[in-house]
Amino acid sequence: MAKRLVGSLFGLLVLLAKVAVSALYSDNIAVKATPMGNAAWLYPENQQQIDDWKAQVTKYNLAAGAERAIRVLYVYSTDLEITYTKPVMGALTEAAAAAFRTIPNVTHVAAIIDSWLGASYANLNTLSTSKLQALADAHAQLYCASTLLSGVQLDLEPYSPTYKTSVLTFVKRLAQSFRDPAVCSRGPKFLSFFVGPRQADAALFNALGPNGFAVVSCYDLDSPGPGLPETPQQYKNNLKSNVQFLVSTAANSTYGKFSIGLPFSAAACEFETAISITDPSKVIAGYPMYSASQPSYIPAAFEVLNQTLGVNATRLDSRYLGVSMWGFLSRDVLVSGYRHLPKNVFDTPGMMTYLVSNMPKKAAMKP
Ligand SMILES: *[C@@H]1O[C@H](CO)[C@@H](O)[C@H](O)[C@H]1NC(C)=O
Ligand SMILES: *[C@@H]1O[C@H](CO)[C@@H](O)[C@H](O)[C@H]1NC(C)=O
Ligand SMILES: *[C@@H]1O[C@H](CO)[C@@H](O)[C@H](O)[C@H]1NC(C)=O
Ligand SMILES: *[C@@H]1O[C@H](CO)[C@@H](O)[C@H](O)[C@H]1NC(C)=O
């Protein structure tokens, strides 16, 4: 009897100790790790690109002002591998983060971790729950230790029924570790997850929790045939129904925060020009990302955002955080043997001037 009492007292103490160790930052604090404002994806492969893109974003931000600025930069770090018990960052990640942090009005820089889950080295389904959690913890430790990075963006594709259970286990644990003072002692970091507008679901938003958000690919929505461009009018119709769907899904979870990814440079279905790799004389003409004189994708997208999110685009408590700009790319977007152009947000003539006065604006943004 006494022995059992001592035993259960001991058990209680162990339980209390565990609870104390794993006490997370409160949701009110964690939610502040989420960046508000416009964002961009950057995939630099050398210092020259870091310098060039820093100069372009600086020029834009100084002209656009704090509310229309590109405030959040997602920088490619590495692909995920399931054997990474001691993961490392990409060689350029921290150098890029250090450079980009000095851009006026850039408030957050995050590391991108990509993977195609169908690849054997990245198939999370082959890991047990405890191994998935250990993999998440190893990544949390690496990125929490960085003073230059504010968080991580995961691009683990496809987010489909085949991989959902293991992806959600990984996402939930990583987001939670980013809220754990024992891991992130300098304060919580954010976790964002790249996903399609029809794939994002309440389970994903709930796994991301208060310090997480979805970065939603509102491009590559449809094409009139394999390899062919979507017209700006088709894009507009598709975008509208997709954003409406996303808003209703996000509203179904406690936090449900999202950034809207738009094609400021070429994607698979929205592009200005496609050039055959084997025969450069073979060209498919698409539509400009921006034009003042003919239908183009970004003005079409902004019109849809005005119609769907306009009222809430200026609310500080909104679930809509801003737009994410695809992209600053070093590699080509290759589709069915064709190279899609333009490769960079500011390659399109007139784009910067247009954005300086038309980029979605957050009326009240936290620093
Ligand atoms: C934005 O950047 C400008 C120029 O560096 C600076 O004066 C201003 O305080 C910044 N505003 C915010 C909200 O960060
Ligand atoms: C909202 O959640 C409920 C319950 O989980 C589900 O049945 C419904 O389909 C969801 N709606 C949307 C728009 O996701
Ligand atoms: C969006 O709405 C705002 C305010 O109503 C307006 O100033 C802006 O021109 C609109 N933009 C587009 C692309 O329709
Ligand atoms: C705008 O915000 C209000 C209040 O938070 C909410 O009820 C409404 O659904 C939101 N609309 C959109 C389009 O997000």
XYZ file of C-alpha atoms and ligand atoms in Angstrom:
423
model
C 0.000 0.000 0.000
C 2.682 2.480 1.120
C 4.831 1.327 -1.731
C 2.011 1.912 -4.178
C 1.394 5.371 -2.724
C 5.091 6.244 -3.055
C 4.956 4.818 -6.562
C 2.025 6.987 -7.579
C 3.516 10.057 -5.877
C 6.650 9.479 -7.910
C 4.516 9.084 -11.008
C 2.794 12.373 -10.239
C 6.141 14.154 -9.791
C 7.400 12.774 -13.106
C 4.181 13.936 -14.748
C 4.500 17.431 -13.214
C 8.131 17.655 -14.327
C 7.133 16.696 -17.876
C 4.337 19.265 -17.933
C 6.728 21.956 -16.678
C 9.337 21.130 -19.324
C 6.859 21.119 -22.166
C 4.918 24.295 -21.217
C 4.580 26.157 -24.495
C 4.503 29.879 -25.178
C 0.886 31.004 -24.813
C -1.170 31.210 -27.997
C -1.316 35.001 -27.586
C 2.465 35.173 -27.756
C 2.810 32.469 -30.420
C 0.366 34.200 -32.755
C 2.669 37.260 -32.841
C 5.338 35.158 -34.572
C 3.126 35.174 -37.682
C 4.301 37.853 -40.114
C 1.739 40.211 -41.611
C 2.342 41.798 -44.985
C 3.433 40.887 -48.492
C 6.041 38.207 -49.091
C 8.221 36.729 -51.853
C 9.921 33.440 -52.681
C 13.636 33.577 -53.516
C 15.788 30.721 -54.801
C 19.318 32.189 -54.985
C 22.159 29.982 -56.154
C 25.009 32.477 -55.828
C 26.042 35.713 -54.106
C 25.434 37.741 -57.272
C 21.741 36.810 -57.240
C 21.500 37.664 -53.536
C 22.998 41.102 -54.260
C 20.825 41.715 -57.357
C 17.566 40.680 -55.695
C 18.389 42.639 -52.554
C 18.898 45.742 -54.731
C 15.559 45.157 -56.522
C 13.526 44.602 -53.339
C 15.213 47.612 -51.709
C 14.338 49.827 -54.678
C 10.737 48.584 -54.634
C 10.269 48.895 -50.850
C 11.650 52.430 -50.714
C 9.290 53.486 -53.522
C 6.248 51.542 -52.278
C 6.395 52.492 -48.586
C 5.944 50.393 -45.462
C 2.368 49.246 -46.090
C 2.885 47.953 -49.627
C 6.424 46.720 -48.962
C 7.649 43.138 -49.414
C 8.121 42.425 -45.726
C 8.601 38.673 -45.615
C 11.189 36.747 -47.647
C 11.176 32.964 -48.002
C 14.675 31.806 -48.965
C 15.403 28.304 -50.221
C 17.436 26.277 -47.750
C 17.329 22.593 -48.632
C 15.228 19.601 -49.592
C 13.928 17.394 -46.786
C 15.467 13.963 -46.369
C 14.041 11.416 -43.951
C 17.522 10.311 -42.871
C 18.435 13.787 -41.592
C 18.870 13.150 -37.870
C 21.255 16.126 -37.893
C 19.893 18.376 -40.642
C 21.965 21.261 -42.000
C 20.911 24.420 -43.796
C 21.687 25.267 -47.385
C 25.132 26.812 -47.822
C 23.689 30.221 -48.828
C 20.676 30.388 -46.483
C 22.126 32.359 -43.600
C 24.244 34.618 -45.838
C 21.101 35.422 -47.834
C 19.085 35.994 -44.641
C 21.758 38.350 -43.274
C 21.742 40.351 -46.524
C 17.943 40.445 -46.934
C 17.371 41.490 -43.308
C 19.010 44.841 -44.017
C 16.408 45.711 -46.711
C 14.142 48.538 -45.467
C 10.802 47.226 -44.143
C 11.768 43.553 -44.439
C 10.671 42.212 -41.060
C 10.984 38.425 -41.479
C 13.198 36.003 -43.389
C 12.321 32.302 -43.387
C 13.993 29.142 -44.714
C 12.250 27.076 -47.398
C 12.407 23.291 -47.076
C 11.116 21.505 -50.189
C 10.457 17.902 -51.044
C 8.589 15.647 -53.409
C 7.203 13.032 -51.021
C 7.101 10.426 -53.778
C 10.933 10.359 -53.758
C 12.210 7.488 -51.615
C 14.561 9.768 -49.628
C 11.646 12.031 -48.686
C 8.748 9.622 -48.187
C 7.515 10.507 -44.694
C 5.130 7.517 -44.797
C 8.082 5.220 -44.154
C 8.685 6.762 -40.690
C 6.932 5.813 -37.438
C 5.188 8.543 -35.434
C 8.106 8.809 -33.018
C 10.616 9.046 -35.895
C 8.495 11.752 -37.573
C 8.517 13.682 -34.306
C 12.260 13.211 -33.874
C 12.800 14.500 -37.437
C 10.640 17.553 -36.647
C 12.548 18.143 -33.382
C 15.902 17.964 -35.162
C 14.732 20.612 -37.641
C 13.255 22.771 -34.864
C 16.591 22.769 -33.042
C 18.506 23.774 -36.165
C 16.227 26.661 -37.154
C 15.517 27.885 -33.606
C 19.259 28.333 -33.119
C 19.387 30.869 -35.975
C 19.046 34.532 -35.022
C 18.683 35.428 -38.719
C 15.652 33.269 -39.510
C 12.147 33.957 -38.213
C 10.674 30.656 -39.282
C 10.388 27.924 -41.880
C 8.239 27.314 -44.925
C 7.570 23.699 -45.828
C 6.794 22.746 -49.404
C 6.083 19.030 -49.082
C 4.176 17.828 -52.103
C 1.691 16.462 -52.730
C -0.485 17.278 -49.716
C -2.810 14.424 -50.659
C -4.633 11.616 -48.819
C -1.625 9.313 -49.442
C 0.740 11.427 -47.327
C -1.605 13.528 -45.179
C -1.333 11.595 -41.920
C 2.452 11.587 -41.784
C 2.739 15.166 -43.098
C 0.310 16.405 -40.434
C 2.227 14.579 -37.679
C 5.436 16.273 -38.853
C 3.826 19.715 -39.270
C 2.047 19.622 -35.928
C 5.202 18.656 -34.063
C 7.403 21.223 -35.830
C 4.905 24.043 -35.198
C 4.663 22.960 -31.569
C 8.440 22.800 -31.126
C 8.624 26.338 -32.547
C 6.330 27.348 -29.641
C 8.418 25.512 -27.061
C 10.710 27.753 -24.959
C 12.934 24.738 -24.294
C 13.658 24.591 -28.049
C 13.120 28.196 -29.198
C 14.432 30.049 -26.153
C 14.541 33.450 -27.915
C 10.825 33.342 -28.670
C 8.514 31.404 -30.980
C 9.194 31.041 -34.714
C 6.586 30.641 -37.426
C 5.825 27.671 -39.638
C 4.174 28.137 -43.017
C 3.039 25.399 -45.345
C 2.808 25.690 -49.131
C -0.437 24.187 -50.412
C -3.072 24.466 -53.137
C -6.290 26.445 -52.496
C -8.453 23.324 -52.785
C -6.072 21.142 -50.752
C -5.698 23.369 -47.659
C -8.035 21.912 -45.038
C -8.994 22.540 -41.424
C -6.700 19.680 -40.288
C -3.707 21.493 -41.821
C -4.673 24.871 -40.328
C -5.121 23.211 -36.936
C -1.750 21.437 -37.154
C -0.070 24.782 -37.976
C -1.738 26.367 -34.926
C -1.324 29.954 -33.702
C 2.223 30.453 -35.063
C 1.464 28.951 -38.476
C -0.140 29.870 -41.778
C -0.732 28.429 -45.219
C 1.009 29.943 -48.231
C -1.505 29.158 -50.919
C -0.516 28.686 -54.551
C -3.159 30.764 -56.331
C -1.521 30.069 -59.686
C -1.325 26.983 -61.928
C -5.076 26.848 -61.527
C -5.970 25.545 -64.988
C -4.861 25.493 -68.596
C -6.777 25.053 -71.858
C -4.533 22.068 -72.753
C -1.195 20.471 -71.898
C 1.535 23.138 -71.885
C -0.802 25.948 -72.956
C -1.319 29.232 -71.067
C -4.424 30.144 -69.149
C -5.884 33.426 -70.444
C -6.036 36.253 -67.866
C -9.853 36.053 -68.029
C -9.838 32.287 -67.299
C -7.321 32.921 -64.559
C -9.600 35.543 -63.042
C -12.621 33.206 -62.982
C -10.594 30.335 -61.546
C -8.887 32.509 -58.962
C -12.184 33.884 -57.717
C -13.750 30.496 -57.003
C -10.509 29.198 -55.486
C -10.118 32.170 -53.129
C -13.764 31.865 -52.070
C -13.211 28.166 -51.347
C -10.049 28.923 -49.363
C -11.755 31.619 -47.280
C -14.535 29.211 -46.288
C -12.056 26.459 -45.334
C -9.864 28.838 -43.331
C -12.913 30.096 -41.440
C -13.457 26.494 -40.275
C -10.415 26.443 -37.985
C -9.386 28.516 -34.979
C -6.579 30.497 -36.645
C -6.856 29.678 -40.351
C -4.303 32.252 -41.537
C -3.098 32.380 -45.138
C -1.010 34.300 -47.647
C -2.088 34.296 -51.311
C 0.648 33.222 -53.746
C 0.346 34.959 -57.145
C 2.279 34.591 -60.447
C 4.424 37.739 -60.701
C 6.766 35.588 -62.781
C 5.991 32.583 -64.974
C 4.326 29.480 -63.531
C 3.227 26.322 -65.340
C -0.165 27.651 -66.535
C 0.457 31.421 -66.435
C 3.396 32.637 -68.489
C 4.340 35.201 -71.106
C 6.518 32.993 -73.301
C 7.393 29.309 -73.493
C 10.494 28.318 -75.474
C 11.228 24.752 -76.539
C 14.443 23.436 -75.013
C 15.329 21.292 -78.026
C 14.227 23.773 -80.702
C 14.280 27.424 -79.534
C 12.458 28.502 -82.688
C 9.374 26.757 -81.244
C 7.646 29.338 -79.052
C 4.258 29.342 -77.335
C 2.964 32.873 -76.738
C 1.176 33.420 -73.438
C 0.144 36.635 -71.694
C 2.175 39.217 -69.785
C 2.334 39.048 -65.994
C 1.622 42.798 -66.167
C 0.663 45.115 -69.000
C -1.023 48.530 -69.097
C -2.457 47.918 -72.579
C -3.621 44.282 -72.750
C -5.087 41.634 -70.432
C -2.473 40.439 -67.932
C -2.354 38.204 -64.875
C -1.455 40.399 -61.891
C -4.015 43.188 -62.484
C -6.587 40.411 -62.974
C -5.549 38.873 -59.655
C -5.690 42.174 -57.779
C -9.203 42.767 -59.090
C -10.268 39.378 -57.707
C -8.646 40.063 -54.334
C -10.531 43.347 -54.179
C -13.798 41.500 -54.848
C -13.181 38.636 -52.438
C -11.009 39.977 -49.623
C -11.235 43.728 -50.095
C -13.073 44.551 -46.891
C -10.785 42.428 -44.798
C -7.560 43.312 -46.521
C -7.225 46.282 -44.197
C -8.142 44.546 -40.950
C -5.391 43.767 -38.507
C -7.287 40.740 -37.200
C -7.846 39.350 -40.670
C -6.871 35.794 -41.568
C -5.532 37.101 -44.859
C -1.893 38.098 -44.282
C -0.986 39.498 -47.713
C 0.227 38.205 -51.067
C 3.287 36.029 -51.710
C 5.176 36.849 -54.908
C 6.272 34.018 -57.156
C 9.161 34.450 -57.552
C 12.864 35.242 -57.775
C 14.218 32.159 -59.523
C 17.598 30.876 -60.524
C 16.252 27.738 -62.207
C 13.902 27.597 -65.170
C 10.255 26.660 -64.837
C 10.208 23.660 -67.197
C 6.920 22.275 -68.506
C 6.679 19.549 -71.176
C 10.078 20.426 -72.640
C 9.458 24.189 -72.613
C 11.163 26.906 -70.566
C 8.686 29.441 -69.157
C 9.465 33.151 -68.938
C 9.746 35.626 -67.216
C 11.808 34.131 -64.371
C 11.796 37.119 -62.055
C 9.114 39.360 -60.478
C 10.655 42.545 -61.884
C 11.587 41.239 -65.371
C 8.290 42.542 -66.791
C 8.550 46.184 -67.974
C 6.354 48.466 -65.888
C 5.771 45.868 -63.148
C 7.627 47.766 -60.435
C 5.892 51.074 -61.161
C 2.508 49.348 -61.218
C 3.105 47.572 -57.891
C 4.361 50.701 -56.142
C 0.817 52.082 -56.279
C -1.324 48.922 -56.599
C 0.177 46.241 -54.377
C -2.314 45.135 -51.691
C -1.865 47.348 -48.691
C -2.294 46.478 -45.068
C -3.692 49.521 -43.267
C -2.341 48.598 -39.887
C 0.623 46.295 -39.686
C 2.520 45.191 -36.662
C 6.276 45.726 -36.890
C 9.969 51.354 -43.399
O 11.208 51.782 -43.915
C 11.443 53.177 -43.837
C 12.744 53.496 -44.600
O 13.811 52.760 -44.084
C 11.504 53.577 -42.367
O 11.697 54.964 -42.245
C 10.198 53.170 -41.676
O 10.286 53.399 -40.305
C 9.873 51.693 -41.916
N 8.529 51.443 -41.428
C 8.159 50.310 -40.812
C 6.746 50.230 -40.366
O 8.938 49.397 -40.617
C -15.911 22.485 -41.890
O -15.747 21.462 -40.919
C -16.775 20.492 -40.897
C -16.529 19.575 -39.712
O -15.211 19.122 -39.668
C -16.795 19.762 -42.248
O -17.845 18.819 -42.275
C -17.002 20.792 -43.362
O -16.905 20.158 -44.610
C -15.947 21.891 -43.283
N -16.219 22.928 -44.261
C -15.261 23.431 -45.028
C -15.681 24.503 -45.980
O -14.103 23.056 -45.004
C -9.131 47.849 -55.359
O -9.947 48.696 -54.553
C -9.316 49.892 -54.188
C -10.209 50.651 -53.210
O -11.576 50.406 -53.455
C -8.996 50.704 -55.424
O -8.316 51.877 -55.063
C -8.103 49.878 -56.353
O -7.885 50.566 -57.545
C -8.730 48.556 -56.632
N -7.771 47.756 -57.393
C -8.133 46.946 -58.374
C -7.019 46.230 -59.072
O -9.280 46.778 -58.719
C -14.274 39.470 -43.195
O -14.185 39.562 -41.795
C -15.421 39.330 -41.147
C -15.209 39.581 -39.650
O -14.015 38.997 -39.194
C -15.871 37.892 -41.452
O -17.113 37.628 -40.845
C -15.986 37.705 -42.971
O -16.286 36.361 -43.255
C -14.691 38.090 -43.651
N -14.848 38.024 -45.107
C -13.924 37.474 -45.875
C -14.249 37.519 -47.346
O -12.915 36.963 -45.462
